[in-house]
């Protein structure tokens, strides 16, 4: 497969869902979900084929500019190991979530019994396309465009249920993400001023001052998208969204945009000034500790998962920031963690969705004894909880170990970093303990009344959950081998 | 060849102590009687008691099982093994591979284990309490024994009882005060192990309705009584053989051995008389207070150890 | 068959057995049989492989790249690992035989899953023993903890889940110490391979840090005081065949880790390390048996007893380390030999005792010793096997436990003969602690066996108990025979283990046996011949038998009376000694040490309290930032807007003034 073929496949992956999105308004209501699932399947198939082609080619990284104005590239694609890995994950999670939505957005849903409206599937498909576009984008202008596109989609999807709380949550999300995007605008402007273009590869050749300014701008935008302190306030309220949206946007894809852009910038920059790493690391550690303490009062499963997402992303930010002190292992571990976390956290959110679908509640004090009544959901819950807790053979153990090893490596340059790594280890122990308690509460033992009265689980939802369980168990070694 | 002869000496030593045990416990009884202004039953009474018991039928509670029935044999065998191994007649252990101080102490533990087990097994409440007390005495006593013996063992360079006895006999101990203190501490421990007042009144256990012997009768009681008497004698012989080896045979000749036997019997006699004097001036202590007294013994042992460290 | 192939087949069989058990989950009988048979075969292969390595005194290694870029898949099957694999295989063999009928108790509760967890547990333990790379070591270590966690919470009641949480949380948090130690070595040497750890030249302070991290990390798994609190809760909660493995084998892997790191990798260079190990060992030994004494639940008693025996092994390890640090090779060899021997022995007799406890639960449906009694008549085989186990653990000659405790005492003696003052001080004191432990252990197991098997039945269940099925008896019987063999066969076993010690220290083996006699390196120091003791004891039985035979013609046959003597009153079952009554004297005498355990309460309360306070604080903080941001939006912006509104006076003339002013500014800018 030639490089042109790969680019063509990726272009198809981006454009196809975008074109299929308006179709949701035209077809009969019950077909809209099928169309959505089909287009996301095709998009993923294209990405998969492109990944295979890339691997067969000997994993050679390359870029291609697609749209240029006056010689300045505006849109382009970069195909390298991190974009293929994250693109694959985002595409696969997208497919599984769309498949899941076929069953979830139906009248059988005890928490929100209604058939899915067309605009849900419209926004989902636009999102699939925007996500693919952003991950493979080779220019900052392209990243900016797709960044804003995902922001609009998240507004539409969060506010989907039309209740006052949902609409407020959607608006808040849009505003906060847009504040974050100011950083990206600033970075794009600095790009143009320093390098005369928007191609990310130009970052490598800039002076330290420009690099610092640009990467800090990107970092600020990343904080907005990945819900790091102080721009994290939109994510807890975003749980008003339907659960598949939470799984996709707020676990599997959109929040990964932030860390991904940061990783891409660090990779392109090569030698990053230590002040950037220091700022990133300290902010990440603060968010880590802050979000951990916010686990404690949560009774709603989805809110707990939100804060868990924030801490996991914070640890990725920490690892990526520490990699600037000279540890490639930290970088590779961080990117692998994005991959692994996408599957594990989406699984957990989909499990939460299964629980609200079948029992009508997400409140953890009411959910006990899952193993007795719904073994598949219980296995999903257990796998996801233990994965977040960092226990092998689940995938997060492998990347977390790599991140820690990288953090230790980085501390050779500057030993006070070891304090930050130590704090992250303590937080990991705390997370482990908390999720183990939740697992012990929810899964074993006799079923609580809410669970005992659960309805049956639709096939599409079960398939999605089963697939993610398999992925959570298998992807750890795969990601480590890919990045190495 | 020499090994076989020594083994023979060991067997002889064991049989000697077995046969002499009732005599010495008889002597103890008579001395106590004299203290009580009685005439006493005579020093050969225990032999007569044993023969009488062997004539009687046994009465066994239904609850009693194998542990109860096996214990008399186990106790006798354990004490005989110790008797074979300690340096009593000679200034060396007749069967050295069994004559290590750890082995000997654990043989006593074996006797204690089975005695306590049998006491619980028979279902008698008196014996059950006795089992608890027996094992607690072991807890309090064993550390003292170990520390005292370890002190002299370290000074002589070996844990084999024969080597320790030889070192003391030859005057090769580097610290005399430590050896003396260890002797006092171990003597105290042996006194406790023998079950003398103020710790226990072994001889009256059936009359006072307490003790491991409560439910035994007939031939089992004969064996147990004999075993207990043997245990007392063996414990004392251990003490005398290790710490006061003067007069025991050094060479393997019949003359030396005969002399050694004689001197051993005389030393035991004096020791029993001395012990009888000590125990008859005391009353039985409440059991839970016993630990205060044993701490004295522990203190003596620790002092011995400290002195040995200081090489005094 | 080459040793490595045997080992690989063994691990593969365990995994297949586990997977098969899960696939056969619909049929309890099929799952039990499949899992049991595969693990029996696998255990036999494992025994063969490890025995071969131990006899040879050297073993193979294996290296592969593996999928992880920063860690290569390395295995090292040296004699130390072989000892652990032997221990694992022997107990697994007995436990698997046992499980063939024991699992009937768990019918309908998910035997398929239990088979999976059990087999994977054993497989991961074997892999931990042979792993030679830090990453894979931790991977299998955590897998081992995960699978045993599922076994602990198998009953799914509140106590089991709480016990499982405590177990998993404590061991996992302390595994973080291990991870930190490995990563510190990683940045120092650039690789996670144990071989590069070995070759690393560490500055002394770093060596001490790594020692402390690994000592406490592994010590938590070994159940060392004060990190033992999970043990008495977790081991009883698991099914008995799993408890046998957890208590007999898994805690040994903690000790294995300490030996591997402190001695082999770090070289035991500082003497204070050795005394630290001895100190923790002594405290664990005494406190462990003291707490065991106070228990009425047989499995909790056995769990605490494991704490005690781990303490004894650690004392041996510590003395070995002291020998290495002070340059006394014989002391080092004897201390480690005692530790190795006790590791092997304890696994065998603790496995036997746990299987026995399981048999008792199977027969009487209770774990409370106070509700049993009189079972020796109804379950005579179990009673005999349990007695052998109890005698071994109380170190009664000539059984297994006695030999390893004898060697430990000899190690302390050799320490006492050492060149420096600390050795001469600590050696005999350690011996006294061990003596105290031994006496308490005698009391503890007299109580256990006596109350459960002796006397009269104290409950309906005990009165109607039946002997357990054959496979359970065979499992226990095998271990009982092994107890006797390890005791009587000391002259054969000791040299093999001495060679293993020599391989660990990379030096020549110390002579420890000659014919039927064993001695601690120096014949003059001490000698012991367990076969001789056994033979003499058996022969001497003739003496009391002869005495009892006297006058046999003259006396009547024994008469059985229904009750023991109760001073003329009617005998009542409640009159017999109770579990708590039996231990009242030491309870009173050691009251202070029992109070130590009560201190755990306040610590737990403080932790709970801090969680509650943190939760409330977090609940308050959570909306804070949100509200601040919202305040800006809902109050700040309108406020600014209102201020700016002043500009909109409504007066047309003012607006014309604005236009003129703007024009003026623009002209100035353009011109200027």
PDB file of C-alpha atoms in Angstrom, chain A residues 47-138:
ATOM      1  CA  UNK A  47      -8.559   3.737   9.741  1.00  0.00           C
ATOM      2  CA  UNK A  48      -7.855   0.068  10.362  1.00  0.00           C
ATOM      3  CA  UNK A  49      -6.834  -0.480   6.793  1.00  0.00           C
ATOM      4  CA  UNK A  50      -4.623   2.572   6.935  1.00  0.00           C
ATOM      5  CA  UNK A  51      -3.009   1.293  10.133  1.00  0.00           C
ATOM      6  CA  UNK A  52      -2.325  -2.067   8.550  1.00  0.00           C
ATOM      7  CA  UNK A  53      -0.818  -0.347   5.557  1.00  0.00           C
ATOM      8  CA  UNK A  54       1.343   1.789   7.789  1.00  0.00           C
ATOM      9  CA  UNK A  55       2.565  -1.233   9.741  1.00  0.00           C
ATOM     10  CA  UNK A  56       3.298  -3.216   6.585  1.00  0.00           C
ATOM     11  CA  UNK A  57       5.297  -0.263   5.325  1.00  0.00           C
ATOM     12  CA  UNK A  58       7.693  -0.688   8.190  1.00  0.00           C
ATOM     13  CA  UNK A  59       6.097   1.975  10.347  1.00  0.00           C
ATOM     14  CA  UNK A  60       7.629   4.892   8.482  1.00  0.00           C
ATOM     15  CA  UNK A  61       6.253   8.237   9.606  1.00  0.00           C
ATOM     16  CA  UNK A  62       5.261  10.719   6.922  1.00  0.00           C
ATOM     17  CA  UNK A  63       3.135  13.811   6.366  1.00  0.00           C
ATOM     18  CA  UNK A  64       1.122  15.040   3.429  1.00  0.00           C
ATOM     19  CA  UNK A  65      -0.383  18.479   2.965  1.00  0.00           C
ATOM     20  CA  UNK A  66      -3.898  18.413   1.570  1.00  0.00           C
ATOM     21  CA  UNK A  67      -5.104  21.992   1.478  1.00  0.00           C
ATOM     22  CA  UNK A  68      -2.681  24.862   1.047  1.00  0.00           C
ATOM     23  CA  UNK A  69      -3.269  28.550   0.550  1.00  0.00           C
ATOM     24  CA  UNK A  70      -0.479  30.568  -0.977  1.00  0.00           C
ATOM     25  CA  UNK A  71       1.993  27.851  -0.133  1.00  0.00           C
ATOM     26  CA  UNK A  72       0.988  27.738   3.511  1.00  0.00           C
ATOM     27  CA  UNK A  73      -0.435  24.382   4.455  1.00  0.00           C
ATOM     28  CA  UNK A  74      -3.775  24.704   6.194  1.00  0.00           C
ATOM     29  CA  UNK A  75      -4.863  21.077   6.397  1.00  0.00           C
ATOM     30  CA  UNK A  76      -2.727  17.981   6.160  1.00  0.00           C
ATOM     31  CA  UNK A  77      -2.304  14.490   7.515  1.00  0.00           C
ATOM     32  CA  UNK A  78       0.543  13.095   9.600  1.00  0.00           C
ATOM     33  CA  UNK A  79       0.825   9.349   9.850  1.00  0.00           C
ATOM     34  CA  UNK A  80       3.179   8.269  12.616  1.00  0.00           C
ATOM     35  CA  UNK A  81       3.076   5.823  15.496  1.00  0.00           C
ATOM     36  CA  UNK A  82       1.174   8.016  17.927  1.00  0.00           C
ATOM     37  CA  UNK A  83      -1.465   9.237  15.491  1.00  0.00           C
ATOM     38  CA  UNK A  84      -2.119   5.716  14.216  1.00  0.00           C
ATOM     39  CA  UNK A  85      -2.392   4.341  17.741  1.00  0.00           C
ATOM     40  CA  UNK A  86      -4.750   7.024  19.053  1.00  0.00           C
ATOM     41  CA  UNK A  87      -6.702   7.174  15.815  1.00  0.00           C
ATOM     42  CA  UNK A  88      -7.247   3.437  16.002  1.00  0.00           C
ATOM     43  CA  UNK A  89      -8.449   3.681  19.586  1.00  0.00           C
ATOM     44  CA  UNK A  90     -10.753   6.628  18.915  1.00  0.00           C
ATOM     45  CA  UNK A  91     -12.203   4.965  15.836  1.00  0.00           C
ATOM     46  CA  UNK A  92     -12.790   1.648  17.554  1.00  0.00           C
ATOM     47  CA  UNK A  93     -14.367   3.205  20.627  1.00  0.00           C
ATOM     48  CA  UNK A  94     -16.528   5.300  18.328  1.00  0.00           C
ATOM     49  CA  UNK A  95     -17.746   2.219  16.522  1.00  0.00           C
ATOM     50  CA  UNK A  96     -18.502   0.376  19.739  1.00  0.00           C
ATOM     51  CA  UNK A  97     -20.309   3.355  21.236  1.00  0.00           C
ATOM     52  CA  UNK A  98     -22.420   3.866  18.134  1.00  0.00           C
ATOM     53  CA  UNK A  99     -23.262   0.182  18.205  1.00  0.00           C
ATOM     54  CA  UNK A 100     -24.159   0.494  21.867  1.00  0.00           C
ATOM     55  CA  UNK A 101     -26.335   3.520  21.164  1.00  0.00           C
ATOM     56  CA  UNK A 102     -28.498   1.410  18.866  1.00  0.00           C
ATOM     57  CA  UNK A 103     -29.632  -0.493  21.944  1.00  0.00           C
ATOM     58  CA  UNK A 104     -29.407   2.286  24.490  1.00  0.00           C
ATOM     59  CA  UNK A 105     -31.364   5.079  22.812  1.00  0.00           C
ATOM     60  CA  UNK A 106     -34.558   3.059  22.889  1.00  0.00           C
ATOM     61  CA  UNK A 107     -37.774   2.818  24.834  1.00  0.00           C
ATOM     62  CA  UNK A 108     -36.449  -0.019  27.008  1.00  0.00           C
ATOM     63  CA  UNK A 109     -34.152   2.392  28.796  1.00  0.00           C
ATOM     64  CA  UNK A 110     -35.439   2.678  32.323  1.00  0.00           C
ATOM     65  CA  UNK A 111     -33.632   5.878  33.076  1.00  0.00           C
ATOM     66  CA  UNK A 112     -34.447   7.786  29.867  1.00  0.00           C
ATOM     67  CA  UNK A 113     -37.090   5.902  27.944  1.00  0.00           C
ATOM     68  CA  UNK A 114     -37.188   7.517  24.504  1.00  0.00           C
ATOM     69  CA  UNK A 115     -36.150   6.679  20.975  1.00  0.00           C
ATOM     70  CA  UNK A 116     -32.980   8.436  19.832  1.00  0.00           C
ATOM     71  CA  UNK A 117     -33.622  11.719  18.065  1.00  0.00           C
ATOM     72  CA  UNK A 118     -31.857  12.346  14.729  1.00  0.00           C
ATOM     73  CA  UNK A 119     -29.719  15.170  16.027  1.00  0.00           C
ATOM     74  CA  UNK A 120     -28.042  12.763  18.448  1.00  0.00           C
ATOM     75  CA  UNK A 121     -26.798  10.632  15.574  1.00  0.00           C
ATOM     76  CA  UNK A 122     -25.952  13.721  13.531  1.00  0.00           C
ATOM     77  CA  UNK A 123     -23.677  15.104  16.201  1.00  0.00           C
ATOM     78  CA  UNK A 124     -22.165  11.666  16.865  1.00  0.00           C
ATOM     79  CA  UNK A 125     -21.168  11.233  13.272  1.00  0.00           C
ATOM     80  CA  UNK A 126     -19.775  14.746  12.982  1.00  0.00           C
ATOM     81  CA  UNK A 127     -17.815  13.985  16.061  1.00  0.00           C
ATOM     82  CA  UNK A 128     -16.421  10.749  14.662  1.00  0.00           C
ATOM     83  CA  UNK A 129     -15.231  12.634  11.646  1.00  0.00           C
ATOM     84  CA  UNK A 130     -13.814  15.549  13.643  1.00  0.00           C
ATOM     85  CA  UNK A 131     -11.954  13.198  15.949  1.00  0.00           C
ATOM     86  CA  UNK A 132     -10.301  11.353  13.108  1.00  0.00           C
ATOM     87  CA  UNK A 133      -9.445  14.645  11.489  1.00  0.00           C
ATOM     88  CA  UNK A 134      -7.835  16.065  14.571  1.00  0.00           C
ATOM     89  CA  UNK A 135      -5.743  13.013  15.411  1.00  0.00           C
ATOM     90  CA  UNK A 136      -4.221  12.788  11.980  1.00  0.00           C
ATOM     91  CA  UNK A 137      -3.894  16.516  11.458  1.00  0.00           C
ATOM     92  CA  UNK A 138      -0.420  17.792  10.615  1.00  0.00           C
TER      93      UNK A 138
END
